Coordinates of C-alpha atoms in Angstrom, one line a residue:
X14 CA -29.4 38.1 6.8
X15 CA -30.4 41.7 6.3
X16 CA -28.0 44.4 4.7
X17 CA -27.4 46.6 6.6
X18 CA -24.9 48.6 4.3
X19 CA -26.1 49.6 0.8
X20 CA -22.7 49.7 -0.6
X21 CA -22.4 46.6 0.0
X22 CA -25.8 45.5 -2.3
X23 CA -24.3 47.8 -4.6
X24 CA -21.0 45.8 -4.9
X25 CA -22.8 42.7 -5.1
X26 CA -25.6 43.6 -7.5
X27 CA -22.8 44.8 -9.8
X28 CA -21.6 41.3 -9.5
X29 CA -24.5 40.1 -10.8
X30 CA -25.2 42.1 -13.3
X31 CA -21.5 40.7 -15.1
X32 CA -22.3 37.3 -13.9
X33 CA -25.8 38.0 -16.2
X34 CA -23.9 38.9 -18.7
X35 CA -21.8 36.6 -18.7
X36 CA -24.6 33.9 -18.6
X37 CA -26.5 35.6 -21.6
X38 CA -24.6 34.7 -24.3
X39 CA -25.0 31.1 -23.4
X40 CA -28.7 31.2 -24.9
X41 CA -29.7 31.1 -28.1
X42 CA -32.0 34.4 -28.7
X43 CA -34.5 32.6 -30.4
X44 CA -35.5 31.6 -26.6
X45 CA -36.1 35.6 -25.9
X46 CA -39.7 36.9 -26.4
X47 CA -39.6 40.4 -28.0
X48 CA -42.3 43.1 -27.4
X49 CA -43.0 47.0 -28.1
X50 CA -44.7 49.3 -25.4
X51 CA -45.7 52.7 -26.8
X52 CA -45.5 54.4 -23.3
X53 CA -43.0 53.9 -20.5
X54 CA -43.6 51.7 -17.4
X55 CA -43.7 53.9 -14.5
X56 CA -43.8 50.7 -11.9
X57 CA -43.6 47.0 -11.2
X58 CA -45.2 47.3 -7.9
X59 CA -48.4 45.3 -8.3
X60 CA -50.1 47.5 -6.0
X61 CA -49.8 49.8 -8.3
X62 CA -50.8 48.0 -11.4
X63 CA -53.3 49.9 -12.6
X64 CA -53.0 50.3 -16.7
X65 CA -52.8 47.3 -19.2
X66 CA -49.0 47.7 -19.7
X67 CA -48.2 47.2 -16.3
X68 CA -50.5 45.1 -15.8
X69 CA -48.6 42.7 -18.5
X70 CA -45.0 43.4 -16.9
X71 CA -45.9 42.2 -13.5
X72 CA -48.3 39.4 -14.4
X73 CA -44.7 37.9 -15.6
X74 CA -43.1 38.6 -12.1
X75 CA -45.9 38.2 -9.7
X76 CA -48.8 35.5 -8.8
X77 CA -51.7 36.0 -6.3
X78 CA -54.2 33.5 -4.5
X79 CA -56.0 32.7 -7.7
X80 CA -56.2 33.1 -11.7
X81 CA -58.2 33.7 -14.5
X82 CA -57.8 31.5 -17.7
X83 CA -58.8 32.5 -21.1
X84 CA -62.0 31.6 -20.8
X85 CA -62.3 33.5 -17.6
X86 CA -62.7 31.1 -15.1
X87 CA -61.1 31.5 -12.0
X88 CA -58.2 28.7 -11.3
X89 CA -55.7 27.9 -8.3
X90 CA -52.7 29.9 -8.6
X91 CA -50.7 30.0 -4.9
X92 CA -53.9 29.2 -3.2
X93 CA -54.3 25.8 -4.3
X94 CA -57.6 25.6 -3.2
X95 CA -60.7 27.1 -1.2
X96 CA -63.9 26.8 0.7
X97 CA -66.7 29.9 1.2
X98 CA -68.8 30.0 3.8
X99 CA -73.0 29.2 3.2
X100 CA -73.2 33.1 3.4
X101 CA -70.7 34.1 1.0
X102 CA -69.0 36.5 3.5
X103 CA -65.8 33.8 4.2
X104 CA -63.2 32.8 2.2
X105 CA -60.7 30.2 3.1
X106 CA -57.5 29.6 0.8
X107 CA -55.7 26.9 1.1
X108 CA -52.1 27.9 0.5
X109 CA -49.0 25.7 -2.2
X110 CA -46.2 25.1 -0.1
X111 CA -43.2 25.0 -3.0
X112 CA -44.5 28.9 -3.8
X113 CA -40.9 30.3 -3.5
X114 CA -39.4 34.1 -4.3
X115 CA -37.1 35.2 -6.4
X116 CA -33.6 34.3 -5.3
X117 CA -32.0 37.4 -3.7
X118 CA -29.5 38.1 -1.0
X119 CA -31.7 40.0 1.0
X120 CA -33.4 36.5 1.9
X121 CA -30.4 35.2 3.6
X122 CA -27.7 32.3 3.1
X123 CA -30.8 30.5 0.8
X124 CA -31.3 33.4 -0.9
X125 CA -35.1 32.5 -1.1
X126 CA -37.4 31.3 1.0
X127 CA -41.4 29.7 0.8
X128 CA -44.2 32.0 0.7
X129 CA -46.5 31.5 3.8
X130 CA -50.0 32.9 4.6
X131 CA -48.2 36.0 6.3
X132 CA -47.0 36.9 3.5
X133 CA -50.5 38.0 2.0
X134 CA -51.3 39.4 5.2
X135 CA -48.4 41.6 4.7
X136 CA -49.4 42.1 1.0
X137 CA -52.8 43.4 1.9
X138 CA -52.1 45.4 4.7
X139 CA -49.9 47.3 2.5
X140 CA -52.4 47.4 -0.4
X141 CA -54.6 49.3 2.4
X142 CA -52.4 51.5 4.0
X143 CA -53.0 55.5 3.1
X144 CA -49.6 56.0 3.4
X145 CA -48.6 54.0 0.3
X146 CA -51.8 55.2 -1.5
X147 CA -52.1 51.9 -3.9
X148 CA -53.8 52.1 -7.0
X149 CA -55.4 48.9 -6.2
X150 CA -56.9 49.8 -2.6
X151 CA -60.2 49.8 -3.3
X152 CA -60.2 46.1 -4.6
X153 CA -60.5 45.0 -0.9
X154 CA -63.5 47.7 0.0
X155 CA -65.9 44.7 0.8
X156 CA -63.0 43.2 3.2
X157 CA -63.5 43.4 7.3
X158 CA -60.9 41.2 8.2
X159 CA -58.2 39.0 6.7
X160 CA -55.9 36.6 8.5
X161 CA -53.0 33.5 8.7
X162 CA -54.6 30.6 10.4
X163 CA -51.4 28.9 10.1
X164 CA -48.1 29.2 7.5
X165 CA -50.8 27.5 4.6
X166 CA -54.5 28.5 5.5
X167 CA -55.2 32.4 4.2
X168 CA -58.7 33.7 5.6
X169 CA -60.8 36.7 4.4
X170 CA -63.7 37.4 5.9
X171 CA -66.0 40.1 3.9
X172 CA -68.4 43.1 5.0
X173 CA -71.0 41.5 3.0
X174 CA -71.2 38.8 0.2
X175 CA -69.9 39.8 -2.9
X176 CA -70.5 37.1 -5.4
X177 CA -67.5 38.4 -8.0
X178 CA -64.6 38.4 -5.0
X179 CA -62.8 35.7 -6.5
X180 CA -62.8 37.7 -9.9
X181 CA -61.2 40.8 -7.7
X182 CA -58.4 38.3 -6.3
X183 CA -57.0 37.4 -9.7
X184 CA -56.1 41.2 -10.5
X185 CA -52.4 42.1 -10.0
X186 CA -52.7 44.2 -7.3
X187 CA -53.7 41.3 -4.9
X188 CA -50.3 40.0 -5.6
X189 CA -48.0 38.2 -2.7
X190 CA -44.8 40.4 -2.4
X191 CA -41.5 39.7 0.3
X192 CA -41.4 42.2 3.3
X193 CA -37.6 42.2 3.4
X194 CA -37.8 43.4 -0.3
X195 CA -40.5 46.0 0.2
X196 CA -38.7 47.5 3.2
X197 CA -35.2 47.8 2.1
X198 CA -36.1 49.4 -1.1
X199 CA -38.7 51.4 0.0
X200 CA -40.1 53.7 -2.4
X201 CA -37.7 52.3 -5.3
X202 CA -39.2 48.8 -4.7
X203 CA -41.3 49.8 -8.0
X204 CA -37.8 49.8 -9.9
X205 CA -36.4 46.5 -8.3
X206 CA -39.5 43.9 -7.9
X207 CA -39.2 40.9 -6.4
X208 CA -42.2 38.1 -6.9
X209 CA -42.9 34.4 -7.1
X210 CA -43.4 34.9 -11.2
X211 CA -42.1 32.7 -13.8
X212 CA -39.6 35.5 -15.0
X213 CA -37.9 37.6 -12.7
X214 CA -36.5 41.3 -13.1
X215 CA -33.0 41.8 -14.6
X216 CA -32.5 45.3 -15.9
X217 CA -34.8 48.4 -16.8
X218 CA -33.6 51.5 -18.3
X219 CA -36.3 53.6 -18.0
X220 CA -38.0 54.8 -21.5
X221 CA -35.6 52.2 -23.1
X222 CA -35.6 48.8 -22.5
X223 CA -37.0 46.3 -19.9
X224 CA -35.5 42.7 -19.4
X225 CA -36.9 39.4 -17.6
X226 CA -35.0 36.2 -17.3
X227 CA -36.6 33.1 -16.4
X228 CA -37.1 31.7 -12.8
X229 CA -35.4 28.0 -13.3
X230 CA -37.7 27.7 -9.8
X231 CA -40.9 28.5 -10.9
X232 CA -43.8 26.3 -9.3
X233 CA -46.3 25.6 -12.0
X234 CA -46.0 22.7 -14.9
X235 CA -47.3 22.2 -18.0
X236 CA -49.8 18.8 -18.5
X237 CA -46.8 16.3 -18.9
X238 CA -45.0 17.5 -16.1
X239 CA -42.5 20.1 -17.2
X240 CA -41.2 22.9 -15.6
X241 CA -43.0 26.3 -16.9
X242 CA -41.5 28.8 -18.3
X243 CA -40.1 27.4 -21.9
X244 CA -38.5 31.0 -22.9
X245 CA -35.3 32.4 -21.3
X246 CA -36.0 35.4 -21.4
X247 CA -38.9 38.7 -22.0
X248 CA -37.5 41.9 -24.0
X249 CA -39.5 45.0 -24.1
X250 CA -38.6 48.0 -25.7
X251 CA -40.5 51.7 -25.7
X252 CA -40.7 53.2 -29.2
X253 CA -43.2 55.5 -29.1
X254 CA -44.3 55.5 -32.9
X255 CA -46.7 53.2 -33.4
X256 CA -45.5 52.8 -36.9
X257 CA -42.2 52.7 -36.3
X258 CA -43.4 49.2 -34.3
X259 CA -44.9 47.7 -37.1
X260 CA -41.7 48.3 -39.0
X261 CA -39.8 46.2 -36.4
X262 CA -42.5 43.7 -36.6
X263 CA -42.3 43.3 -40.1
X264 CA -38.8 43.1 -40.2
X265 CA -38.8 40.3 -37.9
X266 CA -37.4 42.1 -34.8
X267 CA -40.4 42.1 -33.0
X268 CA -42.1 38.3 -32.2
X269 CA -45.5 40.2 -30.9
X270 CA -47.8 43.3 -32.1
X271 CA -51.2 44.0 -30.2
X272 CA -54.4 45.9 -31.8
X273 CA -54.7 47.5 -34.4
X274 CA -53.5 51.2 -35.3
X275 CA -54.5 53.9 -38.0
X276 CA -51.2 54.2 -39.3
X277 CA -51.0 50.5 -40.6
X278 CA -54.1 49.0 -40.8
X279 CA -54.9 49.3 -44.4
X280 CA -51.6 47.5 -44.9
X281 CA -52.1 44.6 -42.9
X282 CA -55.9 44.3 -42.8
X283 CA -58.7 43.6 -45.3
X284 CA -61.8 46.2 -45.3
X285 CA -63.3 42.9 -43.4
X286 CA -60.6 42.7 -40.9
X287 CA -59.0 39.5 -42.5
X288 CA -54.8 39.5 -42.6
X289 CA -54.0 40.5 -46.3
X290 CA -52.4 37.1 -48.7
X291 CA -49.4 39.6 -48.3
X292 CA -48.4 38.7 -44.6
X293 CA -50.3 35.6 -44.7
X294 CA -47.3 33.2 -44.9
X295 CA -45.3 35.3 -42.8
X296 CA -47.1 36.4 -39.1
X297 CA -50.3 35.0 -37.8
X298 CA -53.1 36.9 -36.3
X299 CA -56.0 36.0 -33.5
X300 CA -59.0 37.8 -32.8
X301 CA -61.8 37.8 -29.5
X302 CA -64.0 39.4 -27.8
X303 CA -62.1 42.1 -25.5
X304 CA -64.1 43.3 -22.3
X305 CA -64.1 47.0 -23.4
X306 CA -67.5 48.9 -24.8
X307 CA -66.6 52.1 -26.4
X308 CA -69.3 54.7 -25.7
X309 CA -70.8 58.0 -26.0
X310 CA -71.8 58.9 -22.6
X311 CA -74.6 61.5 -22.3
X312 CA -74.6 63.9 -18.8
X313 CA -78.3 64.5 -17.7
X314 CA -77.3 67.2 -15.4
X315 CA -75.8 69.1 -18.1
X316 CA -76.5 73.2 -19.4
X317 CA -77.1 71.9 -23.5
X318 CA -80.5 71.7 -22.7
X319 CA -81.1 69.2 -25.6
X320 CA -79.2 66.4 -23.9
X321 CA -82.1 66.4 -21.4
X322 CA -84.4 65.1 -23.7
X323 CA -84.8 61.6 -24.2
X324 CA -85.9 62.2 -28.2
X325 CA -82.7 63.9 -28.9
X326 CA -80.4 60.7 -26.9
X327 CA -83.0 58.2 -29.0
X328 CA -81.9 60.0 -32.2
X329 CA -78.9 59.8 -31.5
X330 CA -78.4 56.7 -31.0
X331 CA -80.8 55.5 -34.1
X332 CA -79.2 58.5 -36.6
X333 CA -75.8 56.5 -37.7
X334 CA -74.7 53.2 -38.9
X335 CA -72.5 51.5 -36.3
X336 CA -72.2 48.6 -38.8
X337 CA -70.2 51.0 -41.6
X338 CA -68.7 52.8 -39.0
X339 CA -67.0 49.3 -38.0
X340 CA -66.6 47.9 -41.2
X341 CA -65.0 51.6 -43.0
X342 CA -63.0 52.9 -40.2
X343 CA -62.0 50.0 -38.2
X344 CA -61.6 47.6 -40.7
X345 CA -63.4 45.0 -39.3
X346 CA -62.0 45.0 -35.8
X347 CA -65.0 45.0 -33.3
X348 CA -68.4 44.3 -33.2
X349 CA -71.2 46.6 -33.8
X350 CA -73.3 47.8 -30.5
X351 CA -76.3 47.0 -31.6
X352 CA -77.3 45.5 -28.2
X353 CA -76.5 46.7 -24.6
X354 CA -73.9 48.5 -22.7
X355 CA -72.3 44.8 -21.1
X356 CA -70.0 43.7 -24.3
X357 CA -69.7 40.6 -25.6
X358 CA -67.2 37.9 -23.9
X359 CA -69.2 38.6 -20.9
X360 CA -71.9 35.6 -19.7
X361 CA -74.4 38.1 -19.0
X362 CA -74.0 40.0 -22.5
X363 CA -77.5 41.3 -23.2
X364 CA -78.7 40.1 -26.2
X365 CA -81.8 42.4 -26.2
X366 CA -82.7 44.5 -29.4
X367 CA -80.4 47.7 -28.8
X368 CA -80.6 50.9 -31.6
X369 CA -79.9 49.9 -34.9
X370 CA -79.6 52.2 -37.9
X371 CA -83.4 53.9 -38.3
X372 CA -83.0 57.1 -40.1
X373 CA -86.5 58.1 -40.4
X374 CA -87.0 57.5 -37.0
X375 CA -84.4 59.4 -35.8
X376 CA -85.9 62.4 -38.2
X377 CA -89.1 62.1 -36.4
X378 CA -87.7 62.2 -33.0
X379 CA -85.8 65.4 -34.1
X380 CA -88.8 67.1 -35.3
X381 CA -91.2 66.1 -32.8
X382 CA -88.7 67.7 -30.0
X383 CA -88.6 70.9 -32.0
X384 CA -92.4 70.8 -32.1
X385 CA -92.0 70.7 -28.5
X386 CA -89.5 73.0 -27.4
X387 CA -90.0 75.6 -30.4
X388 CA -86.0 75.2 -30.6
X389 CA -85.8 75.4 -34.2
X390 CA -82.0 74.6 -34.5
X391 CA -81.2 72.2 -32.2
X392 CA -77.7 70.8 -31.1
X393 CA -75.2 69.1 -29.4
X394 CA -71.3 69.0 -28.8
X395 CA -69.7 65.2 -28.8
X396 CA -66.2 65.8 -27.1
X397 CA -63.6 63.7 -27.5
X398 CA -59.9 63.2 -28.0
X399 CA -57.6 62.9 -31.2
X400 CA -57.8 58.9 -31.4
X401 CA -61.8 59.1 -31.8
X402 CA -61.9 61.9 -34.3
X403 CA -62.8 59.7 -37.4
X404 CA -65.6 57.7 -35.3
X405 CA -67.5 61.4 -34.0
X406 CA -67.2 62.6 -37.7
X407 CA -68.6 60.0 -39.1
X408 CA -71.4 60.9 -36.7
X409 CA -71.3 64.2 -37.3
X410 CA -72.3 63.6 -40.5
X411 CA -74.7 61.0 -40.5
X412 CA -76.7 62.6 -37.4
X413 CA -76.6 65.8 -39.0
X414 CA -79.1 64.3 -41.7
X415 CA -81.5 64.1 -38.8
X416 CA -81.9 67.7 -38.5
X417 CA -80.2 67.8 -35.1
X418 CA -77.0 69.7 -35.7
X419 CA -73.7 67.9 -34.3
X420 CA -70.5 69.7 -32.8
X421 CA -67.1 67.9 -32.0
X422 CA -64.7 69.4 -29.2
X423 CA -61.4 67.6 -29.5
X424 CA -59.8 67.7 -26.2
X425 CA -56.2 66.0 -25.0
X426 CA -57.0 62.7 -23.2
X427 CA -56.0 64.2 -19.4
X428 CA -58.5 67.2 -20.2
X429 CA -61.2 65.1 -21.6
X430 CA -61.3 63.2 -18.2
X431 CA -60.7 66.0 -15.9
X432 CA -63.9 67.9 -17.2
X433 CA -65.5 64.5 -17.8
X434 CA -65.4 64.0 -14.3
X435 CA -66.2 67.4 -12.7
X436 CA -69.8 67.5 -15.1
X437 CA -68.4 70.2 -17.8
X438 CA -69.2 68.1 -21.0
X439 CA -72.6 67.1 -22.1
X440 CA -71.5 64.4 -24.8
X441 CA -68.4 62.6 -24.0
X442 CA -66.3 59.6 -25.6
X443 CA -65.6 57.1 -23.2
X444 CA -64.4 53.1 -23.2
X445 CA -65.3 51.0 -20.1
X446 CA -62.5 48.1 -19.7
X447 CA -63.8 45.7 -17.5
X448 CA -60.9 45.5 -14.1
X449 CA -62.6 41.6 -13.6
X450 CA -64.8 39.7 -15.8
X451 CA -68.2 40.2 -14.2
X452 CA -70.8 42.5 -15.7
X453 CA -71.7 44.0 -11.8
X454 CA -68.1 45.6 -13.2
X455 CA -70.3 47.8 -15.8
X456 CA -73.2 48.1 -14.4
X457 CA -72.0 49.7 -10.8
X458 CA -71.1 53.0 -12.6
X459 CA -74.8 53.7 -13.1
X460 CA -75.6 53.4 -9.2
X461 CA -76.4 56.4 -8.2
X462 CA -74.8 56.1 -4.9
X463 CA -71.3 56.9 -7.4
X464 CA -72.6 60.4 -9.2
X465 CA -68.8 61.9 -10.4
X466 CA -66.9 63.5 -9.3
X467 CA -66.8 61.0 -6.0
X468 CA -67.8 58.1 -7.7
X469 CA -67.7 57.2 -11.8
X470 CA -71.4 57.7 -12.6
X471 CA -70.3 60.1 -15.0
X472 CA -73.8 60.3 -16.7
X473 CA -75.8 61.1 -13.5
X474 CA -78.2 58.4 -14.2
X475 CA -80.6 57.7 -10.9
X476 CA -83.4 55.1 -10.8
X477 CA -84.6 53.6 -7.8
X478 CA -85.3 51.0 -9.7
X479 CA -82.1 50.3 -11.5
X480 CA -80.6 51.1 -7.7
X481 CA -82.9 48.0 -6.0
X482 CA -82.0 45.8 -8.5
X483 CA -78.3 46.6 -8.3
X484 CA -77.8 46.2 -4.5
X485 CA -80.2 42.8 -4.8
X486 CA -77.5 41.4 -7.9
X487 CA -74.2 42.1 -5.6
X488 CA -76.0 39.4 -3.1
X489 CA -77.0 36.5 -5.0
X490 CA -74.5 34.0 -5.4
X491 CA -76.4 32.2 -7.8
X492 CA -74.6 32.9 -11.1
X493 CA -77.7 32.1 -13.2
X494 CA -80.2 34.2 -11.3
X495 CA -77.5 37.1 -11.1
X496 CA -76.8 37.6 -14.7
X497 CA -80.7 37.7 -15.4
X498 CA -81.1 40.8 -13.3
X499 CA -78.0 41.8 -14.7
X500 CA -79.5 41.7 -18.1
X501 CA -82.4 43.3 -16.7
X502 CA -80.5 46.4 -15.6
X503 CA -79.0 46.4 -18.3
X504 CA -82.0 46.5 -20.0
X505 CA -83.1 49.7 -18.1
X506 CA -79.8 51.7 -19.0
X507 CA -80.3 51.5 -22.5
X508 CA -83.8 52.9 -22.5
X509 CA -83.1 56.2 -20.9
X510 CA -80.7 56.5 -24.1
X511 CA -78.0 57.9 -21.5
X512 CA -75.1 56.0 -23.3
X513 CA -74.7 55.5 -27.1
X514 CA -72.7 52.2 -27.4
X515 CA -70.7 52.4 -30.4
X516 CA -69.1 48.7 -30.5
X517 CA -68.0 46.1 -28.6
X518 CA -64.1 46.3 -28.8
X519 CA -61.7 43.1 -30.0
X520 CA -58.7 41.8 -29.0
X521 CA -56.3 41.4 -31.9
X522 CA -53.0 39.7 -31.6
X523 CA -50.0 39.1 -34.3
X524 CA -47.3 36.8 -33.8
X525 CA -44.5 35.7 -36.0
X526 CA -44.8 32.5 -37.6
X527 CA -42.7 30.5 -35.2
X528 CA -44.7 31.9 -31.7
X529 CA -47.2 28.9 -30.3
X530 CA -49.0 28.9 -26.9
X531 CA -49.5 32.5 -26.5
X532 CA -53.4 32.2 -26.0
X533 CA -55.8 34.9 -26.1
X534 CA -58.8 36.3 -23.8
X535 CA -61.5 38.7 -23.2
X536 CA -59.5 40.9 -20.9
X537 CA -56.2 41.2 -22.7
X538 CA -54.0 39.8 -20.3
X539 CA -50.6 38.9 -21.9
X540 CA -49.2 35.4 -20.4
X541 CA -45.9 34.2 -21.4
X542 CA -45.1 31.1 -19.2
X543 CA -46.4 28.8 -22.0
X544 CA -45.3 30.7 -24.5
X545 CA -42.6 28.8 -27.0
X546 CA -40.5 29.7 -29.8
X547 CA -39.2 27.4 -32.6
X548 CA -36.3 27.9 -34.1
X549 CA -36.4 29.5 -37.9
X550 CA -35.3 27.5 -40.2

C-alpha cells in the first residue's frame, strides 16, 4: 500500500509518536544507552555517511553485505556468505533471507517486508547516481556491473581486481535501504531513515536530541541464541562544550565519553595516560590502536623555497622529541611516530627505523643547507588549526634549536583545508583516518595520478617508482605478498622526508561502571547491539 496522501502519514505518525510514548515509560531507563555528540548530525542517509558521528548513528539503523569486527576482519552481515572469482574481478553474495525492514506503513498491511537482492541493486544505483551526489559514490569506482541473480544471489562484477573490496563493502554507505522509503520522503529521507538495524529511528530534534528504540525483529543472535539488541533504547544529545560533557559523564548522566580533550585530561588522566585512583572505582576506560596518523605534510611544489630541500624536511623531522611531545601534551594517549606513515593496528604497519629525536643531526643538516644555498636565515611556516597549536609550538621551539627558524599560521579548520588543497601552504597539519582497514587506504594519496586539487596528493610527491609499485599492490590478492610491497612503499615515502609523522593516534573509550560488551577497534566504530547495562545497585 502506498500513501498517496501525506496528511494522512501525518495523522498516523502522530499516532505513533503517543503510542511511543505511551510505551516508554514501560522501560526501566537503565536499558537506555546515553551518549554526547559535540556537533549536530546533518543525516542518517548512509549514502551520505561520511564523518565518524554519522557514521555511529547509522551503523545502529543500517547493515550492508558484510562487516568488520574488532579485529578487523571482514564477517557476514546480510550476505551470509560469498565466492570470488580466480581473478578477483567477481563477487558473488549469497543473501539471509529473515533480513527484514523496519516496520512502517509505507510497506503495506505487514508493515515490513524481507530484503531481497533488488534491494542492493536499488541501493547502489542510488549510491551512483549524480543526481543524489552521495558522499559515498566513489566507494564503487572499481565496479562495472552489479546485479540480482535471483531474490538471494547479489553479484558485482569489478573493472579490475581490487584485493581490499570487501573492506569497502563494510563502510556505511554500501548500506541496503527500502525504495518505497527513499521515494516517498525524498530529499527528507535523511531525517526519517528506515534500515534493517538493530535500533530503529524514533525522534530527532535537530541540534538537540536523537532517539533509537530497539528493533524487537532484528536478525542477528548472540552465541547462545538470543535475540540482539539487549538495550531498549540509544539517547544522544548535542552539547557542544566538550567540558560541559564530561560534567554529565561524571555526574552519571552520561554511560559513554570518547577521546580525550584538553579541557579535562589532566583530571582524569595520569601524565602516562593511566585513569587517575580518583575515578578508578567509578568509570572504566579502554585504549587501542586507532587507524589515524597525524601528520605534518610538506608541499614540494611550494614558493618557501626551503621546503624543497630534502635537508631542511630531514631536520625537521629529526629536530623534536615525538616521545615528550606524547607523553607532556597528550598525556599518554598515542604512540610516538617513530616508524612510517601506515599507523599501528594496521597488518602492514611498517616497523622500519623512522626519525627519532637526533638533535645534532638535525643542526648539521641545517648548516650544511645554508652552506649550500648561502641562505643565512632559513625558514619555514607550519600551518595549522586551533586544536594543534600546543603540538606546532612545541616544535617551534625545539626545531628552532636547529638553527632553522619555525613559523605557525593558525588557520580555522575549513580554511586550512581549502588552501591545503588548492597548493597555498608549504607546511600543513593533517590526520589521515583510514575509510577501511587496508594500508593501499594510505598509501594511494601519494600516487601521483591524485596531485590536489583533483585528487588528495596534497604533498605532490611523484616517483615512478613508488607509482609501479602502487598499481602492482592494488593487483595481488595475496595478502602476504601485498603488505610487503606495501611496507616497501612505505618505506620510499618516508625517505623523501615529504611527511613528518607525529604519532600514531589511539582510541580511548570511558564507560560507567555498569556498561559491558561495548568492544573497541582500530577504526572507532561504535556498536551497540551487544552492548548491556546492569542495573546500579
Amino acid at each position: 500500500m502506498v500513501l498517496k496522501n501525506k496528511y494522512w502519514l501525518i495523522v498516523i505518525g502522530c499516532f505513533l509518536v503517543v503510542s511511543c510514548k505511551n510505551k516508554t515509560s514501560k522501560y526501566n531507563d537503565n536499558q537506555v544507552f546515553r551518549f554526547n555528540e559535540h556537533a549536530n548530525i546533518t543525516t542518517l542517509d548512509p549514502a551520505f555517511a561520511k564523518d565518524l558521528r554519522t557514521i555511529w548513528a547509522t551503523n545502529q539503523l543500517f547493515n550492508g553485505l558484510v562487516q568488520l569486527d574488532d579485529r578487523l576482519e571482514v564477517q557476514p552481515d546480510i550476505a551470509i556468505s560469498w565466492e570470488i572469482s580466480e581473478d578477483g574481478k567477481t563477487y558473488a553474495f549469497n543473501l539471509r533471507k529473515d533480513v527484514k525492514f523496519h516496520r512502517h506503513i509505507l510497506f503495506g498491511k505487514d508493515s515490513t517486508r524481507t530484503v531481497v537482492a533488488n534491494d542492493f541493486v536499488y541501493s547502489f544505483n542510488r549510491l551512483i547516481d549524480s543526481d543524489i551526489a552521495a558522499s559515498g559514490k566513489w566507494v564503487l569506482d572499481f565496479v562495472d556491473t552489479f546485479e540480482a541473480k535471483n531474490d538471494s544471489t547479489f553479484v558485482i562484477n569489478l573493472k579490475q581486481s581490487f584485493p581490499p573490496f570487501l573492506s569497502l563493502l563494510s563502510m556505511k554507505y554500501c548500506s541496503v535501504v527500502p525504495k518505497e522509503a527513499v521515494d516517498y520522503f525524498g530529499s527528507t529521507f535523511r531525517a526519517n531513515p528506515i534500515g534493517t538495524g538493530p535500533f530503529q529511528f524514533k525522534l530527532w530534534v535537530e541540534n538537540t536530541k536523537l532517539v533509537f528504540r530497539k528493533n524487537n525483529e532484528y536478525f542477528e543472535k548472540d552465541e547462545k541464541g538470543n535475540r540482539l539488541p539487549y538495550l531498549e533504547a540509544v539517547a544522544i544529545t548535542f552539547l557542544p562544550d566538550k567540558q560541559s560533557e564530561f560534567l554529565q559523564f561524571i555526574q552519571g548522566n552520561l554511560d559513554f565519553m570518547s577521546s580525550i580533550d584538553a579541557s579535562y585530561k589532566d583530571d582524569l588522566l595520569t601524565t602516562d595516560g593511566k585513569l587517575k585512583d580518583a575515578h578508578k572505582g567509578k568509570i572504566n576506560m579502554v585504549s587501542g590502536p586507532y587507524l589515524n596518523t597525524e601528520y605534518l605534510g610538506i608541499y614540494l611544489d611550494a614558493a618557501e623555497k626551503e621546503v624543497n630541500s630534502i635537508k631542511i624536511r630531514k631536520a625537521l623531522n629529526y629536530g623534536f622529541d615525538r616521545v615528550k611531545m606524547i607523553q607532556y601534551l597528550r598525556n599518554g594517549i598515542g604512540t610516538p611516530a617513530v616508524n612510517g606513515f601506515i599507523p599501528k593496528g594496521l597488518p602492514s604497519f611498517n616497523n622500519m627505523k623512522g626519525y627519532t629525536y637526533q638533535p645534532e643531526k638535525a643542526k648539521q643538516l641545517v648548516q650544511e643547507y645554508i652552506q649550500e644555498t648561502g641562505n643565512t636565515n632559513p625558514s619555514i611556516t607550519i600551518s595549522t588549526n586551533s586544536q594543534y597549536l600546543d603540538l606546532c609550538e612545541y616544535i617551534q621551539r625545539e626545531v628552532g634549536k636547529t638553527g632553522l627558524e619555525v613559523k605557525i599560521d593558525v588557520l580555522p579548520p575549513s580554511t586550512l583545508r581549502q588552501t591545503k588543497v588548492n597548493g597555498k601552504l608549504s607546511i600543513f597539519r593533517g590526520s589521515w583516518v583510514a575509510d577501511y582497514p587496508d594500508a593501499e587506504n594510505y598509501l594511494f594519496i601519494f600516487h601521483s595520478k591524485n596531485f590536489s586539487p583533483n585528487g588528495p596528493n596534497y604533498t605532490h610527491y611523484s616517483s615512478k617508482q613508488f607509482d609501479a609499485m602502487y598499481e602492482k599492490s592494488i593487483q595481488i590478492t595475496d595478502n602476504f605478498k601485498r603488505r610487503a610491497l606495501y611496507q616497501k612503499m612505505d618505506s620510499l615515502v618516508m625517505e623523501s622526508s615529504v611527511i613528518v609523522p607525529l604519532y600514531y593516534d589511539e582510541v580511548v573509550r570511558f564507560t560507567q561502571k555498569n556498561v559491558s560488551g561495548l568492544g573497541i577497534n582500530p577504526t572507532n566504530l561504535l556498536t551497540l547491539k551487544r552492548v548491556k547495562k546492569a542495573k546500579i545497585k
